[in-house]
Amino acid sequence: MAKLVDFKCRYADFEGITPESAAVFGLKVPDLYFRAEDMVLLAKNIKKEKNSTFCKLPLDLCVEAENLGGKIKYDESPLGPRKLEDAVQDTEEVLNLPDLDPERGRMAEVLRACRLLSEEGETVALEVRGLFNILNSLMDIQKVFMTAAMKPDVMMKVCDKIREGLVTYILAAEKAGCRLFFYSDGSGGLNIIGPKYGKKITDWFTYPLIKELAGKLSPESLVHICPKTAFMLVGCDKAAWKKEEISGDKDYLEAYLANPEVRFVGQRCSKNLNDAAGKRIYHLELL
């Protein structure tokens, strides 16, 4: 078995949106989180400021949890929308929450923003939150660990519910014009949940999610998996790194998109995708 390795994240701090920075573009916080046209304007300007080649949505971290029934706080804080209070008191109650519906609420507006950006010729990246990030916005995360340890059958059902919802969301985003997906689950990193739960969640959730996406997403779509999760897949013998030699002067994103063999990547942070790639790239091959 490969060795579980924790990728050391250099970008743990969330970069929020202040009322002052939004006002420069005639926008207001928290109003801009609710309207597709506002999201489009801000995403394009963030792209310009960062000298990036893609526009990334959503602008906050709570879209999936909110869609499932999460209780979210909106104010002018640069932290953005975040959990107001627990929506459920026990992990099993997650099974009684509404199924994720891309046509409902703010998620529908995010996808409308994706469509508007795509129609303008932009490369649109959708950031998708993982299992622990979503559950952390719904409940006390310690209760999730207790469920995984004492009621694995319940935990696996919760994993299935979240996975099915995320697949529905991602496929709807692809239909809306997204071809680039960022999957991250900072609350589920090896340094937080440890190797025991890391292996369980990889088996119960992460690998089935990525495997299903491999069969349902268009071959032209690219999924960038946060290295903290990608290295866990490799460490659990669910994937392996495959090397590809490249030519020309390309950044990593260009090199990935130019190679039809590359569908899942994650050896470096998504914030480094516009760095020069050099002579070779690595991508994930599912086992």
Coordinates of C-alpha atoms in Angstrom, one line a residue:
M1 CA 0.0 0.0 0.0
A2 CA 1.2 3.5 -0.8
K3 CA 2.0 5.8 2.1
L4 CA -0.6 8.4 3.2
V5 CA 1.0 11.8 2.9
D6 CA -0.5 15.1 4.0
F7 CA -0.1 17.9 1.4
K8 CA 1.1 21.1 3.2
C9 CA -1.4 23.8 2.2
R10 CA 0.1 27.3 1.7
Y11 CA -3.3 28.9 1.0
A12 CA -5.4 28.0 4.1
D13 CA -6.7 31.6 4.6
F14 CA -10.0 32.4 2.9
E15 CA -9.8 35.5 0.8
G16 CA -13.1 37.3 1.3
I17 CA -14.9 40.2 -0.2
T18 CA -15.0 43.5 1.8
P19 CA -17.8 46.1 1.3
E20 CA -15.1 48.5 0.2
S21 CA -13.7 46.2 -2.5
A22 CA -17.2 45.4 -3.8
A23 CA -18.1 49.1 -3.9
V24 CA -15.3 49.7 -6.4
F25 CA -17.5 47.9 -8.9
G26 CA -20.8 49.3 -7.7
L27 CA -21.7 46.2 -5.8
K28 CA -22.9 45.7 -2.2
V29 CA -22.2 43.0 0.3
P30 CA -24.0 40.7 1.0
D31 CA -26.3 41.4 -2.0
L32 CA -23.8 40.3 -4.5
Y33 CA -24.0 36.7 -3.3
F34 CA -27.6 36.4 -4.5
R35 CA -27.6 37.8 -8.1
A36 CA -26.0 36.2 -11.1
E37 CA -25.1 39.4 -12.8
D38 CA -23.3 40.7 -9.7
M39 CA -21.3 37.4 -9.5
V40 CA -20.3 37.7 -13.2
L41 CA -19.0 41.2 -12.7
L42 CA -17.0 40.4 -9.7
A43 CA -15.7 37.1 -11.0
K44 CA -14.4 38.9 -14.2
N45 CA -12.7 41.6 -12.1
I46 CA -11.1 39.1 -9.7
K47 CA -9.8 37.2 -12.8
K48 CA -8.3 40.5 -14.1
E49 CA -6.7 41.4 -10.7
K50 CA -5.1 38.0 -10.3
N51 CA -4.0 37.9 -14.0
S52 CA -5.8 34.5 -14.3
T53 CA -7.1 32.7 -17.3
F54 CA -10.4 31.6 -15.8
C55 CA -13.3 32.9 -13.8
K56 CA -14.1 31.1 -10.6
L57 CA -17.5 30.7 -8.9
P58 CA -19.1 30.6 -6.4
L59 CA -17.9 33.6 -4.4
D60 CA -18.5 31.8 -1.0
L61 CA -18.2 28.4 0.7
C62 CA -21.7 27.6 1.7
V63 CA -23.7 27.1 -1.5
E64 CA -24.0 23.3 -1.2
A65 CA -24.8 23.3 2.5
E66 CA -27.4 26.0 2.2
N67 CA -29.1 24.1 -0.7
L68 CA -29.4 21.1 1.6
G69 CA -31.1 23.2 4.3
G70 CA -28.2 24.8 6.1
K71 CA -28.9 27.9 8.2
I72 CA -26.6 30.6 6.8
K73 CA -25.6 34.0 8.1
Y74 CA -25.3 37.0 5.7
D75 CA -23.7 40.2 6.7
E76 CA -20.9 42.6 5.5
S77 CA -18.1 40.4 6.9
P78 CA -15.2 39.6 4.5
L79 CA -15.7 36.0 5.7
G80 CA -18.8 35.9 3.5
P81 CA -21.9 33.7 4.0
R82 CA -21.2 31.1 6.8
K83 CA -23.0 28.9 9.2
L84 CA -25.4 30.7 11.5
E85 CA -26.3 27.7 13.6
D86 CA -26.6 24.0 13.3
A87 CA -29.3 22.8 11.0
V88 CA -29.3 19.3 12.4
Q89 CA -28.3 17.9 15.8
D90 CA -27.4 14.4 14.7
T91 CA -25.7 13.0 11.5
E92 CA -28.6 10.7 10.8
E93 CA -30.8 13.8 10.5
V94 CA -28.9 14.7 7.3
L95 CA -30.8 11.9 5.6
N96 CA -34.0 13.8 6.2
L97 CA -32.8 17.1 4.6
P98 CA -34.0 18.0 1.1
D99 CA -31.9 16.5 -1.7
L100 CA -29.6 18.9 -3.4
D101 CA -31.4 20.7 -6.2
P102 CA -29.4 22.9 -8.7
E103 CA -32.6 24.7 -9.7
R104 CA -33.2 26.0 -6.2
G105 CA -32.1 29.1 -4.4
R106 CA -28.6 30.6 -4.7
M107 CA -27.2 27.5 -6.4
A108 CA -29.5 28.2 -9.4
E109 CA -28.1 31.8 -9.5
V110 CA -24.5 30.5 -9.4
L111 CA -25.2 28.2 -12.3
R112 CA -26.9 31.1 -14.2
A113 CA -23.7 33.1 -13.6
C114 CA -21.7 30.3 -15.0
R115 CA -23.9 30.2 -18.1
L116 CA -23.6 34.0 -18.6
L117 CA -19.8 33.8 -18.3
S118 CA -19.6 30.9 -20.6
E119 CA -21.7 32.7 -23.2
E120 CA -19.2 35.6 -23.0
G121 CA -16.4 33.2 -23.9
E122 CA -14.9 32.9 -20.5
T123 CA -13.3 29.7 -19.1
V124 CA -15.5 29.1 -16.0
A125 CA -14.3 27.1 -13.0
L126 CA -16.8 25.9 -10.4
E127 CA -15.5 25.3 -6.9
V128 CA -17.2 22.3 -5.3
R129 CA -17.0 21.7 -1.5
G130 CA -16.4 18.2 -0.2
L131 CA -18.1 16.0 2.4
F132 CA -16.6 17.5 5.6
N133 CA -16.8 21.1 4.4
I134 CA -20.6 20.6 3.7
L135 CA -21.3 18.7 6.9
N136 CA -19.3 21.3 8.9
S137 CA -21.8 23.9 7.7
L138 CA -24.7 21.8 8.7
M139 CA -23.8 20.5 12.2
D140 CA -21.2 19.9 14.9
I141 CA -18.5 18.1 13.0
Q142 CA -17.5 16.0 16.1
K143 CA -20.8 14.2 15.8
V144 CA -19.8 13.2 12.3
F145 CA -16.7 11.4 13.6
M146 CA -18.8 9.7 16.3
T147 CA -21.2 8.4 13.6
A148 CA -18.4 7.2 11.4
A149 CA -17.0 5.2 14.4
M150 CA -20.2 3.9 15.9
K151 CA -22.7 3.8 13.1
P152 CA -20.8 3.2 9.8
D153 CA -24.0 2.1 8.0
V154 CA -25.5 5.5 8.7
M155 CA -22.4 7.4 7.7
M156 CA -22.2 5.5 4.4
K157 CA -25.8 6.5 3.7
V158 CA -25.0 10.1 4.4
C159 CA -22.0 9.8 2.1
D160 CA -24.2 8.5 -0.6
K161 CA -26.7 11.3 -0.2
I162 CA -24.0 14.0 -0.4
R163 CA -22.2 12.3 -3.3
E164 CA -25.4 11.9 -5.4
G165 CA -26.2 15.6 -4.8
L166 CA -22.7 16.8 -5.8
V167 CA -22.8 14.7 -9.0
T168 CA -26.1 16.3 -9.9
Y169 CA -24.7 19.8 -9.2
I170 CA -21.5 19.2 -11.2
L171 CA -23.4 17.8 -14.2
A172 CA -25.8 20.8 -14.1
A173 CA -22.8 23.1 -14.1
E174 CA -21.2 21.3 -17.0
K175 CA -24.5 21.8 -18.9
A176 CA -24.3 25.5 -17.9
G177 CA -20.9 25.8 -19.6
C178 CA -18.4 24.8 -17.0
R179 CA -15.5 22.7 -18.1
L180 CA -13.2 23.2 -15.1
F181 CA -14.1 22.0 -11.6
F182 CA -12.2 22.5 -8.4
Y183 CA -13.0 19.9 -5.7
S184 CA -11.8 20.7 -2.2
D185 CA -12.5 19.5 1.3
G186 CA -10.3 21.4 3.7
S187 CA -12.1 20.2 6.7
G188 CA -11.4 16.6 5.6
G189 CA -7.7 16.9 5.3
L190 CA -5.4 14.2 6.7
N191 CA -4.0 16.6 9.3
I192 CA -7.6 17.1 10.6
I193 CA -9.3 13.7 10.4
G194 CA -6.3 11.5 10.6
P195 CA -5.4 8.3 8.7
K196 CA -8.1 6.1 10.2
Y197 CA -11.0 8.3 9.1
G198 CA -9.1 9.4 6.0
K199 CA -9.1 5.8 4.7
K200 CA -12.8 5.4 5.5
I201 CA -13.9 8.5 3.8
T202 CA -11.8 7.8 0.8
D203 CA -13.5 4.4 0.5
W204 CA -17.0 5.6 1.3
F205 CA -17.1 8.9 -0.4
T206 CA -14.2 10.4 -2.3
Y207 CA -13.3 7.5 -4.6
P208 CA -16.9 6.7 -5.5
L209 CA -17.5 10.4 -6.3
I210 CA -14.5 10.7 -8.5
K211 CA -15.1 7.3 -10.1
E212 CA -18.7 8.4 -10.9
L213 CA -17.6 11.7 -12.4
A214 CA -15.1 9.8 -14.6
G215 CA -18.0 8.0 -16.2
K216 CA -20.5 10.9 -16.4
L217 CA -18.5 14.0 -17.2
S218 CA -17.6 15.0 -20.7
P219 CA -14.0 13.9 -21.7
E220 CA -13.4 17.7 -22.3
S221 CA -14.0 18.6 -18.7
L222 CA -11.2 18.8 -16.2
V223 CA -11.5 18.1 -12.4
H224 CA -8.8 19.7 -10.2
I225 CA -8.8 17.9 -6.9
C226 CA -7.2 19.7 -3.9
P227 CA -3.8 18.1 -3.3
K228 CA -4.8 17.3 0.3
T229 CA -7.5 15.0 -1.2
A230 CA -5.6 13.9 -4.3
F231 CA -2.6 12.7 -2.2
M232 CA -5.1 10.8 0.0
L233 CA -6.5 9.0 -3.0
V234 CA -3.0 7.9 -4.0
G235 CA -2.1 7.0 -0.5
C236 CA -5.1 4.7 -0.3
D237 CA -4.2 3.0 -3.6
K238 CA -7.3 4.4 -5.3
A239 CA -5.2 6.4 -7.9
A240 CA -1.7 6.8 -9.2
W241 CA 0.3 9.6 -10.6
K242 CA 0.9 9.4 -14.4
K243 CA 3.5 11.5 -16.1
E244 CA 3.0 13.2 -19.4
E245 CA 5.8 14.9 -21.4
I246 CA 4.8 18.3 -22.9
S247 CA 6.2 20.7 -25.4
G248 CA 5.9 24.4 -25.9
D249 CA 5.5 27.2 -23.5
K250 CA 2.4 26.4 -21.5
D251 CA 1.1 27.0 -18.0
Y252 CA -0.3 24.1 -16.1
L253 CA -3.9 24.7 -17.0
E254 CA -3.1 25.0 -20.7
A255 CA -1.1 21.8 -20.6
Y256 CA -3.8 19.9 -18.8
L257 CA -6.5 21.0 -21.2
A258 CA -4.4 20.3 -24.3
N259 CA -4.0 16.7 -23.4
P260 CA -7.1 14.5 -23.8
E261 CA -5.6 11.9 -21.5
V262 CA -5.8 14.3 -18.6
R263 CA -9.1 14.4 -16.7
F264 CA -8.2 14.5 -13.0
V265 CA -5.3 16.5 -11.6
G266 CA -4.2 17.6 -8.1
Q267 CA -0.4 17.6 -7.6
R268 CA -0.4 21.3 -7.0
C269 CA -2.9 23.9 -5.7
S270 CA -5.4 25.3 -8.1
K271 CA -4.0 28.8 -7.3
N272 CA -0.8 27.7 -9.1
L273 CA -2.5 26.6 -12.4
N274 CA -1.3 29.6 -14.3
D275 CA 2.4 28.9 -13.4
A276 CA 4.7 27.8 -16.2
A277 CA 4.5 24.0 -16.5
G278 CA 8.0 23.2 -17.8
K279 CA 8.5 20.0 -19.7
R280 CA 6.2 17.5 -17.9
I281 CA 2.9 17.3 -16.1
Y282 CA 1.4 14.7 -13.7
H283 CA -2.3 13.7 -13.6
L284 CA -4.3 11.1 -11.6
E285 CA -5.1 7.8 -13.1
L286 CA -7.9 6.1 -11.1
L287 CA -7.3 2.5 -10.1

